[in-house]
XYZ file of C-alpha atoms in Angstrom:
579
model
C 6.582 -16.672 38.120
C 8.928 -15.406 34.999
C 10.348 -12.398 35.441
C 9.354 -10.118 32.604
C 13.160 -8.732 32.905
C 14.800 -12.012 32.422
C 13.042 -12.685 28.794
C 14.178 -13.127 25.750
C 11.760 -12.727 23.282
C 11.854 -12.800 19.348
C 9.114 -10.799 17.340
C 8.676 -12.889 13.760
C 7.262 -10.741 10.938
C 5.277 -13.007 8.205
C 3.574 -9.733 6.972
C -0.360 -8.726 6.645
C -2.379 -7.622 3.994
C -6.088 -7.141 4.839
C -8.477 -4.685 3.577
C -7.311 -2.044 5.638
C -3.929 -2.718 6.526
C -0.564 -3.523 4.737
C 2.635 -4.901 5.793
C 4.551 -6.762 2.992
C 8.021 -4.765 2.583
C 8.615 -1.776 1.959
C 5.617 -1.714 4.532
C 5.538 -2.494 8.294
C 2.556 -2.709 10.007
C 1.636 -1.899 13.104
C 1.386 -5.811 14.510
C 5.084 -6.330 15.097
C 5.796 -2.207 16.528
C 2.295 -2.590 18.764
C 3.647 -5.863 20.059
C 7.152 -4.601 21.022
C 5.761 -1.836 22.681
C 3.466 -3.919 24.410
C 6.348 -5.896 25.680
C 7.890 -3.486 26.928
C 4.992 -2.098 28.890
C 4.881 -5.315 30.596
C 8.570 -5.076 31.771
C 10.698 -6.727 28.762
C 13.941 -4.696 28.216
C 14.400 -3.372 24.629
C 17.660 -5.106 24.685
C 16.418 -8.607 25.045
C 13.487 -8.082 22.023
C 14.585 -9.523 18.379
C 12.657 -8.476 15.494
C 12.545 -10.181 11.746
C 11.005 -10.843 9.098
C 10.290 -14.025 7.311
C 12.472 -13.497 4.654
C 15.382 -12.671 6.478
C 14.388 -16.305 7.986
C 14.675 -17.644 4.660
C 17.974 -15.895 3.437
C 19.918 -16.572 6.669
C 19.139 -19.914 8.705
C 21.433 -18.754 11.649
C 18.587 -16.005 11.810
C 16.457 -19.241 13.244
C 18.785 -19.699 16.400
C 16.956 -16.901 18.072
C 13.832 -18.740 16.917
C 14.668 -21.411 18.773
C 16.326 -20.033 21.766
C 13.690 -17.393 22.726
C 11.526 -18.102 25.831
C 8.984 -16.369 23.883
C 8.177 -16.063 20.258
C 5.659 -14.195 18.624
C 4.623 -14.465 15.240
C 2.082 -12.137 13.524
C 1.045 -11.882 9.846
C -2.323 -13.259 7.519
C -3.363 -12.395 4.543
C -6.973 -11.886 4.085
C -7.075 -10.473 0.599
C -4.783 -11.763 -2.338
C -1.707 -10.002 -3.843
C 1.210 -9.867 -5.736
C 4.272 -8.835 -3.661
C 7.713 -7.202 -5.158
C 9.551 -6.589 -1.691
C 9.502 -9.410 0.236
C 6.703 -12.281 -0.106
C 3.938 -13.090 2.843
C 4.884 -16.484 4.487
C 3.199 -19.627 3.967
C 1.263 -21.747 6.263
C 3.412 -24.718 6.303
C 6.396 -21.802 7.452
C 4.288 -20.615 9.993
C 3.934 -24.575 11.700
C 8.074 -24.549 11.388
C 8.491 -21.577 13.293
C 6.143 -23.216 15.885
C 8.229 -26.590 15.574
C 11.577 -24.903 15.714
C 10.774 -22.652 19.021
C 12.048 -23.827 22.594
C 10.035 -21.332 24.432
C 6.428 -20.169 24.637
C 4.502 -19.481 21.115
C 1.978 -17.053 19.733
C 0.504 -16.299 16.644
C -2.051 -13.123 16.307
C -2.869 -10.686 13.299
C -5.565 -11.736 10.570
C -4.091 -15.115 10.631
C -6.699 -15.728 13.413
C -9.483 -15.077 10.968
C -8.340 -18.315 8.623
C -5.653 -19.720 7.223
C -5.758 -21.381 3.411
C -3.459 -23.795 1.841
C -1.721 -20.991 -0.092
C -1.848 -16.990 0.084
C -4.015 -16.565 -3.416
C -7.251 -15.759 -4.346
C -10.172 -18.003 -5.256
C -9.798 -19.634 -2.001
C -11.486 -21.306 1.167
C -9.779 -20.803 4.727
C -10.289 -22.422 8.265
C -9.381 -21.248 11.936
C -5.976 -23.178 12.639
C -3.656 -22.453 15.176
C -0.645 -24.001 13.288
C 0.588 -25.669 16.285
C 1.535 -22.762 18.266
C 0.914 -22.580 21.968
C -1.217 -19.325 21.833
C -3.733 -18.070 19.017
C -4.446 -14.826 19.860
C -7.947 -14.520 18.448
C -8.136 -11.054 19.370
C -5.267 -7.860 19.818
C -2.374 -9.726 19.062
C -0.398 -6.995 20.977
C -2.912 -6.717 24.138
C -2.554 -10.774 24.439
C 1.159 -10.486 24.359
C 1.059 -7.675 27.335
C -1.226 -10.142 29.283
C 0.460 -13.617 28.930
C 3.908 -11.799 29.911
C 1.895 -10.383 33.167
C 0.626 -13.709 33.702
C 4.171 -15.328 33.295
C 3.455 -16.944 30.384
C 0.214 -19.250 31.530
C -2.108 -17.621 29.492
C -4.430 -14.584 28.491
C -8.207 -14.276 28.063
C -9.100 -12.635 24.590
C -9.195 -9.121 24.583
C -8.599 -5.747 22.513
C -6.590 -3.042 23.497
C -8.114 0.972 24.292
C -6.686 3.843 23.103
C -4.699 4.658 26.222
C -2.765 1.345 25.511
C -2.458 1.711 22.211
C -1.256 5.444 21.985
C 1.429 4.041 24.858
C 2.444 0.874 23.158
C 3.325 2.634 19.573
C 5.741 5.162 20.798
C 7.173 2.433 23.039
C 7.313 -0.082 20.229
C 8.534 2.575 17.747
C 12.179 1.299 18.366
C 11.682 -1.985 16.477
C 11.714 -0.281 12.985
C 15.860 0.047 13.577
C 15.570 -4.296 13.385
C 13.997 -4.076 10.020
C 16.028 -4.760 7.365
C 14.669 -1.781 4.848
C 15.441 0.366 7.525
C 15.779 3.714 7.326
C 15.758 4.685 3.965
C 13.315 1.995 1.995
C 10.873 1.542 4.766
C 7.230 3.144 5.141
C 5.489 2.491 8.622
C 1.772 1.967 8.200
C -0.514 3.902 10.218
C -3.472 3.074 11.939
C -6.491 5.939 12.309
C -9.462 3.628 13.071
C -10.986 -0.052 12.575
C -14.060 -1.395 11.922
C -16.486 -0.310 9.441
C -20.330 0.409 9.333
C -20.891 -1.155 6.772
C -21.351 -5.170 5.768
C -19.776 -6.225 2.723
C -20.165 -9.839 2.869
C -16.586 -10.886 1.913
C -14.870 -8.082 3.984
C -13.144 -9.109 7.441
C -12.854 -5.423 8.309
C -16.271 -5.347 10.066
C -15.410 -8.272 12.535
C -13.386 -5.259 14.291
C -16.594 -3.980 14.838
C -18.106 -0.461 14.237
C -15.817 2.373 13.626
C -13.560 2.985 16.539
C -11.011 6.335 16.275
C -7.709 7.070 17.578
C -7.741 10.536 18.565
C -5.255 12.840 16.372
C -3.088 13.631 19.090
C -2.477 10.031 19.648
C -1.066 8.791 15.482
C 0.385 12.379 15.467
C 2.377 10.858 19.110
C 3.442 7.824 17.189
C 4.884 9.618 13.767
C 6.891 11.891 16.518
C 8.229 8.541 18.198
C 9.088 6.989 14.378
C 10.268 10.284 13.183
C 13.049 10.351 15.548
C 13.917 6.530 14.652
C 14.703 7.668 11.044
C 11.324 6.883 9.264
C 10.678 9.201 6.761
C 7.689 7.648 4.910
C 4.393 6.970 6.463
C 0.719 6.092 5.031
C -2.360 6.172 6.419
C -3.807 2.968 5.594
C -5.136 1.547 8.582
C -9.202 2.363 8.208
C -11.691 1.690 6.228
C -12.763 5.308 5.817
C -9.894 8.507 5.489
C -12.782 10.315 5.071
C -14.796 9.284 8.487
C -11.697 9.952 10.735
C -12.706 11.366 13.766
C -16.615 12.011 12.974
C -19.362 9.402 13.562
C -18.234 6.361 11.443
C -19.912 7.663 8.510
C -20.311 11.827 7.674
C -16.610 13.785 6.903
C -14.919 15.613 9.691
C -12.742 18.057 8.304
C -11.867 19.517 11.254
C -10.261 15.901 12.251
C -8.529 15.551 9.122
C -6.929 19.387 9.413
C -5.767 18.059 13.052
C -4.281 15.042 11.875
C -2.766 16.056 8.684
C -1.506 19.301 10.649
C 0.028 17.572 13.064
C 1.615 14.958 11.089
C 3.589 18.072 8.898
C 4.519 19.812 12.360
C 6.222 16.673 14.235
C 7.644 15.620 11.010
C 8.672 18.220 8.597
C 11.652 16.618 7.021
C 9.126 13.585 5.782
C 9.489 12.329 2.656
C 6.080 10.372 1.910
C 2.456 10.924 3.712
C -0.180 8.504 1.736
C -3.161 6.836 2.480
C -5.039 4.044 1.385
C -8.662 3.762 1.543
C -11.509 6.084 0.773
C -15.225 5.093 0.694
C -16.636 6.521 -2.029
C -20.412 6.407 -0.304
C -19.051 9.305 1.673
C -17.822 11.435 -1.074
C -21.097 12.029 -2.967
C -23.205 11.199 0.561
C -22.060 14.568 1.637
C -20.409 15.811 -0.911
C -19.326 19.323 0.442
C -17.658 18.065 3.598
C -15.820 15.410 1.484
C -14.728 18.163 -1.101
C -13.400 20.283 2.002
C -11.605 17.182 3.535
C -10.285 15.838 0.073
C -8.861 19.584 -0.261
C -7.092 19.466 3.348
C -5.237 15.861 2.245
C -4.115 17.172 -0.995
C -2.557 20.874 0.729
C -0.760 17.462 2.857
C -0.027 14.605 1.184
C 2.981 14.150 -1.113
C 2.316 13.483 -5.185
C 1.251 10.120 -6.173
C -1.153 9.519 -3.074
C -4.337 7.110 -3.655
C -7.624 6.674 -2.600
C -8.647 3.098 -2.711
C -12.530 3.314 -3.373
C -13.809 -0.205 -2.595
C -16.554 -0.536 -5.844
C -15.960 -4.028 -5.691
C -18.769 -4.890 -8.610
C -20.551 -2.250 -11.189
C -23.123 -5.137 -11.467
C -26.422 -3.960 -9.319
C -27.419 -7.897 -9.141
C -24.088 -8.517 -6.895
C -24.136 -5.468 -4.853
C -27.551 -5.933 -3.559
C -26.596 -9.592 -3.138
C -24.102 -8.990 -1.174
C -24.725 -5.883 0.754
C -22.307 -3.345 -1.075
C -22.565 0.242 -0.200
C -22.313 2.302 -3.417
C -23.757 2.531 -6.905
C -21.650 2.229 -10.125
C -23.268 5.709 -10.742
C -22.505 7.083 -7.130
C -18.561 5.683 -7.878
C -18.245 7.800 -10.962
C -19.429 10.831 -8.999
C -17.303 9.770 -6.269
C -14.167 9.449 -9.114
C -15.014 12.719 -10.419
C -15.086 14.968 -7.120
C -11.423 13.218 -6.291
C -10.023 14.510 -9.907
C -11.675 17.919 -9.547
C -10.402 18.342 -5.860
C -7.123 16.666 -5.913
C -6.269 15.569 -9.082
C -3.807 18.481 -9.636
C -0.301 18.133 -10.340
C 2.372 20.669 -8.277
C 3.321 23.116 -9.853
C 0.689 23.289 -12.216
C -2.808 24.041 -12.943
C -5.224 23.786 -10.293
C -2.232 23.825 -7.933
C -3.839 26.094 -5.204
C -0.668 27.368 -3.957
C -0.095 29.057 -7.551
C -3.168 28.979 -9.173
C -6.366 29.932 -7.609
C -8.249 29.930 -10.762
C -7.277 26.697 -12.205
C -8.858 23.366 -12.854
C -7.960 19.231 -12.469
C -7.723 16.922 -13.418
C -5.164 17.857 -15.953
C -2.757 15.668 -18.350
C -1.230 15.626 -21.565
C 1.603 17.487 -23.149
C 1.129 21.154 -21.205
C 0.835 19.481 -17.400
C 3.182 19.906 -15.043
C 5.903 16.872 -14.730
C 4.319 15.697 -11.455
C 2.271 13.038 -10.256
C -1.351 14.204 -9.395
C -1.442 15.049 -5.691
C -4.462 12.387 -5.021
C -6.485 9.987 -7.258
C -9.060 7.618 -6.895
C -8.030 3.474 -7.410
C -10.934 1.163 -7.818
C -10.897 -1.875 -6.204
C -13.188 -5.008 -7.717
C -13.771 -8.391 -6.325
C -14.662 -11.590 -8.216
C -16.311 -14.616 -7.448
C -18.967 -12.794 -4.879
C -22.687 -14.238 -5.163
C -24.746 -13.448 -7.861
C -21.681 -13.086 -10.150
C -22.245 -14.267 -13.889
C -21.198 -13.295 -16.874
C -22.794 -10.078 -17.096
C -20.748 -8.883 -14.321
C -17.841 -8.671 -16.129
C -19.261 -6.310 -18.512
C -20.604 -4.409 -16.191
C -17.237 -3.683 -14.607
C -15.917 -3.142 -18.210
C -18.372 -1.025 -19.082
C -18.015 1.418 -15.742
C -14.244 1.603 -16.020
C -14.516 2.501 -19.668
C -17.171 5.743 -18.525
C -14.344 6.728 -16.490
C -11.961 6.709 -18.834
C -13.937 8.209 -22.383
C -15.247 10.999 -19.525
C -11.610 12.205 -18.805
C -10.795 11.251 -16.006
C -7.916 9.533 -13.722
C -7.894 6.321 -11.383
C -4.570 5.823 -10.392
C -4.690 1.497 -10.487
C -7.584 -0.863 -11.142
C -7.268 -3.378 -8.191
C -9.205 -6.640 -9.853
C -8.828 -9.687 -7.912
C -10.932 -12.976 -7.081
C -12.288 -13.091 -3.061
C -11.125 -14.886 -0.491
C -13.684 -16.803 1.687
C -13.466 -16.303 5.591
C -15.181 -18.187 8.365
C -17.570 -15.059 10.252
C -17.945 -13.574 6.649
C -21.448 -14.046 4.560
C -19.060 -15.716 2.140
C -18.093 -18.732 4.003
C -21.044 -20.356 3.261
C -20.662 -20.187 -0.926
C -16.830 -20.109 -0.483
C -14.812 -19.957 -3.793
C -17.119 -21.966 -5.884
C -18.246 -18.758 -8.040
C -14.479 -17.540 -8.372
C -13.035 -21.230 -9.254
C -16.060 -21.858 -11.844
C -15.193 -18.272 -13.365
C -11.057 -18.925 -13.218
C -11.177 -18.544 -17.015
C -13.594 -15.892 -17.473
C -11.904 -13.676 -14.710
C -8.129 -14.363 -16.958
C -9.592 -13.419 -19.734
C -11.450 -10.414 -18.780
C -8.304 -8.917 -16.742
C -6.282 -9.124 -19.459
C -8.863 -7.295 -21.510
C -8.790 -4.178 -19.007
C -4.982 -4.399 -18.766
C -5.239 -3.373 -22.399
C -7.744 -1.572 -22.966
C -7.956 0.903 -19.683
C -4.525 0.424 -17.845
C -2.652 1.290 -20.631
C -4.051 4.126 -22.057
C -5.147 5.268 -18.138
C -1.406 5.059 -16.973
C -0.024 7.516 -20.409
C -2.642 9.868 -19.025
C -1.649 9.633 -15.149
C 2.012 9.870 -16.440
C 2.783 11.549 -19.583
C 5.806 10.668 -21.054
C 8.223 13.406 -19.068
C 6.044 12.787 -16.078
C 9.489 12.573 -13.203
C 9.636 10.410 -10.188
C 11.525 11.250 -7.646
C 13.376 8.856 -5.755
C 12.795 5.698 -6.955
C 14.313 3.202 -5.444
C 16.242 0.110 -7.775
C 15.384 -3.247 -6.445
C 16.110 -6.101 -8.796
C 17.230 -6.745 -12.410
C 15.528 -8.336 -15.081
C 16.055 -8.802 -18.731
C 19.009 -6.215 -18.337
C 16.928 -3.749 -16.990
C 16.935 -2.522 -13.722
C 13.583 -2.134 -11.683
C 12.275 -0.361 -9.106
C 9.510 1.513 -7.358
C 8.917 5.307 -4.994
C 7.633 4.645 -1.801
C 4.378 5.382 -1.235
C 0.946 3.449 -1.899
C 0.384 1.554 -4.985
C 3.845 2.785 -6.087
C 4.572 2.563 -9.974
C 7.073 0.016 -10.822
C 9.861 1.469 -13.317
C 11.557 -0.421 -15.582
C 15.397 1.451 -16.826
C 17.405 0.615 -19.529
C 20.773 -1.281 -17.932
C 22.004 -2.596 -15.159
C 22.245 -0.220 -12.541
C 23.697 -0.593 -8.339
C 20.554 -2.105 -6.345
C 19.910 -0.177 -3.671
C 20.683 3.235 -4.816
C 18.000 5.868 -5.621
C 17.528 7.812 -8.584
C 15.299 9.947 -10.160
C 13.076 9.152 -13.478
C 11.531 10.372 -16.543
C 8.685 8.748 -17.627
C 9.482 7.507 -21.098
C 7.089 4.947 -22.095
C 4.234 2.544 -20.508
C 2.849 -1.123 -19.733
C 0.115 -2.008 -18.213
C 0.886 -1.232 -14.662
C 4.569 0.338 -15.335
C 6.272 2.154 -16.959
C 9.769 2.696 -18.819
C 12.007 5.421 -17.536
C 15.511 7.126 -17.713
C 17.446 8.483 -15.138
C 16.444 12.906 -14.981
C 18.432 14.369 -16.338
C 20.247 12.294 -18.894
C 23.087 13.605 -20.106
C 23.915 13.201 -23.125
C 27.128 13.170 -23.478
C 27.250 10.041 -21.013
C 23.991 8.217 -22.086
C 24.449 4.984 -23.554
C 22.732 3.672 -26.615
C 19.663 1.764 -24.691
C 19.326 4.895 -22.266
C 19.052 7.348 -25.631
C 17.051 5.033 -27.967
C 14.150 4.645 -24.608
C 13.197 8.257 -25.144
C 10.734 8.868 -27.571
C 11.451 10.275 -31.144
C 15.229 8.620 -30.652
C 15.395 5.297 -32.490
C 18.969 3.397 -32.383
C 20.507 5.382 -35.684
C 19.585 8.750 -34.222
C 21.055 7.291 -30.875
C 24.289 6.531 -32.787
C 24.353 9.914 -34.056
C 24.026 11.075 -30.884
C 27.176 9.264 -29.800
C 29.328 9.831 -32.403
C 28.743 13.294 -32.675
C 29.959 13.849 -28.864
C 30.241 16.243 -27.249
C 27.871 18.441 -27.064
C 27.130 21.859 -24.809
C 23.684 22.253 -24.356
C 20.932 20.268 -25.180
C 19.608 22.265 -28.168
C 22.405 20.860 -30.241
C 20.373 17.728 -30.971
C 17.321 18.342 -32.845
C 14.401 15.654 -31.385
C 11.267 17.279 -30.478
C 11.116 17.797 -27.031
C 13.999 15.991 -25.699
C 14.705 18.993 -23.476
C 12.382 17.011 -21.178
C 14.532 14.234 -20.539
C 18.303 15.533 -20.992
C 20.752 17.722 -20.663
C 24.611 18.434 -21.641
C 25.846 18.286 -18.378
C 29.482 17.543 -18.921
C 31.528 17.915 -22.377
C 34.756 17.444 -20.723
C 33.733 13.704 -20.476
C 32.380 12.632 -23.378
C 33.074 9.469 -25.336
């Protein structure tokens, strides 16, 4: 029998994205903190758990010695929707066998890898079930199989999934494995997990395989942020459910009651936090009861921090695909759904419609008179391609929705478009990627299209130029820029004139857009330190009023330059240092 004391075990990170759950860096899910807790429940000192993630595998191959020399390694990660990743990138299959090759000891493997695994992590794709030559595929709890084959001394486990009494007692005891991550503490949001399972039966999603809705009592995530709050982590998001809305009530109607308990409780336990965020909303509920959504919408916007969206899962405007494949809600229920968000929560601090100020005013609001903030909460629309009953139609019925939105006034945050992934247990396995591959061209084409046409002109109205963003965070350089992102869900990425330290955060005023980012300068500029690409990225400065600016140093206040409103991006801070 092996002594649960005597182990030396090494937690691999390969990162998750599924439909309601994220874990590519900044993000960690829950997988990797669930299953060190777990260990420990079963007896495993702290001392002798490891923790990293794959790409600290990749940058460092002495990292793989404790690979090889653990008596038990665990990997979890899968990716069962498609992405594009900017901190750290999900690990391959042919990565995952190594791991299994290169480890001495036991192996297991759990996560949404058990539901398939393709020959690359990208959409318009088939999987299969493959254990990847691992001892152990944990094809349910990866975390409750761990606790069991340590018990057992590592002969084996039956399938299971963890209760809330484990689970509550498992993420505070796991909580200490953030410290191992290498974003840790400052760059590093811990995902949250409120429920699984859905009630509904979209036939791509894997979400319902976790079965009907199943809720983890307030006091219990509230317990957790406590345990992570004292570990350093300042940034959390609730995107572990299908539903924000449905926490707590019956899988389906609001419970604003819930929400005030869990939101509430977050703010109490961790006052000092820098980010609260969610992920996905189901816009069915919104306009299904529309007054208990409005109330609950209201409670996460008095919460959240700016910035915050709600994923609505659309997935196709086209009526022919959502009755073919048993979508919930109507392109014309969406919009409602879009609207209520942008009246509720679509206000920007400080600002109109800001109920701690303003009891009388209205959101969404934008343009030049708005208050320099992010909204408080938006709607994002997700849309998947390649489902059955797709043709060409579809794609201008999507077009055709998103531009309503848009000519009516109103804010998404992101448009989410991306082909579907086919999973074994899904109603997709059996057409696969056939649709998606025979509309490759078609789907390039029309995503470029709304790029242009609505992500552009949607993002200027989200963020104004003189819209500031706190705290963003520089993470690579490019072109002789420097880029970088907030923390928080679907973060904007920000591209700044120069070269600046990685690592180091700053805050940003919005100066200019792209499709899905936007240019910025450090807030406040001053102007008698600016350079040339810093002044001429401001609008109304091209590069001869920038050179006026610089000869005519110094100056000693801001009003000494005469741009329209350049107030909003500068000031004179320090004359005595002027070029």
């Amino acid at each position: 029998m092996t002594d649960p004391e005597t182990l030396d075990v090494t937690i691999v990170d390969g990162y998750v994205d599924e439909p309601a759950h994220f874990g590519v860096p900044p993000y960690i899910s829950t997988y990797p903190r669930y299953a060190a807790g777990a260990l420990v429940d079963a007896g495993v000192p702290r001392e002798r758990i490891t923790y990293h993630t794959i790409d600290e595998l990749r940058e460092d191959n002495a990292v793989w010695r404790d690979v090889e020399d653990a008596d038990l390694m665990v990997y979890v990660g899968g990716m069962t929707v498609p992405g594009k990743y900017v901190g750290g990138t999900p690990a391959e299959p042919d990565e995952v066998r190594e791991l299994a090759w290169t480890a001495n000891g036991t192996s297991i493997m759990g996560g949404p890898v058990r539901f398939g695994v393709g020959e690359a992590n990208e959409g318009a794709s088939e999987t299969a079930r493959d254990d990847l030559d691992f001892d152990f595929l944990a094809m349910a709890d990866a975390e409750a199989a761990v606790y069991d084959l340590v018990e057992s001394g590592l002969e084996g486990f039956n399938d299971r999934y963890r209760d809330i009494e484990e689970e509550t007692r498992w993420a505070r005891a796991g909580a200490f494995v953030v410290e191992q991550h290498p974003n840790h503490p400052d760059y590093l949001i811990c995902e949250m997990e409120t429920s699984r399972g859905c009630p509904y039966r979209c036939s791509f999603c894997t979400e319902p395989m976790y079965g009907n809705p199943d809720f983890r009592p307030p006091e219990s995530v509230v317990d957790e942020v406590d345990a992570l709050s004292d570990r350093g982590v300042k940034h959390f998001r609730l995107g572990r459910q299908a539903d924000i809305l449905a926490y707590g009530g019956d899988g389906e109607a609001p419970n604003p009651d819930a929400l005030r308990r869990l939101y509430g409780g977050i703010r109490e336990v961790a006052p000092d936090l820098e980010t609260l965020h969610l992920d996905n909303m189901n816009p069915i509920t919104v306009v299904k009861w529309p007054e208990k959504a409005r109330e609950g919408i209201r409670i996460i916007a008095e919460h959240n921090t700016p910035g915050d969206t709600a994923a609505f899962g659309l997935e196709s405007a086209d009526p022919d695909v959502m009755s073919d494949n048993n979508l919930n809600v109507t392109a014309d229920q969406c919009f409602e759904a879009v609207k209520i968000v942008n009246e509720v929560a679509g206000w920007r601090p400080g600002g109109d419609g800001d109920p701690r100020t303003d009891a009388d005013g209205s959101a969404p609001n934008f343009g030049d008179d708005a208050a320099r903030r992010l909204p408080k909460l938006l709607p994002g629309i997700n849309l998947v391609h390649g489902l059955k009953g797709e043709t060409r139609e579809t794609f201008e019925h999507n077009k055709r929705f998103l531009q309503r939105v848009y000519d009516e006034g109103l804010m998404l945050r992101r448009v989410n478009i991306r082909q579907v992934m086919a999973f074994e247990g899904t109603d997709m396995a059996e057409t696969g990627a056939d649709i998606a591959k025979d509309h490759k061209q078609l789907f390039k084409q029309y995503k470029q299209e709304v790029r242009e046409t609505i992500d552009n002109p949607m993002l200027q109205r989200v963020a104004p130029p003189g819209t500031i963003l706190p705290d963003v965070h520089l993470e690579y350089h490019q072109d002789g820029k420097t880029f970088g992102r907030q923390l928080g869900t679907y973060p904007l990425l920000v591209g700044i004139p120069g070269e600046r330290e990685l690592g180091s955060v700053v805050d940003i005023a919005v100066t200019d857009h792209g499709y899905r980012s936007v240019t910025g300068v450090p807030y406040p500029l001053d102007l008698n330190s600016a350079s040339m690409n810093e002044l001429t990225a401001i609008p109304g400065i091209g590069r001869s009023t920038a050179g006026d600016v610089v000869v005519n140093r110094p100056y000693e206040s801001v009003g000494d330059i005469d741009v329209d409103s350049i107030e909003r991006f500068v000031t004179a801070q320090s004359p005595e240092g002027a070029d």
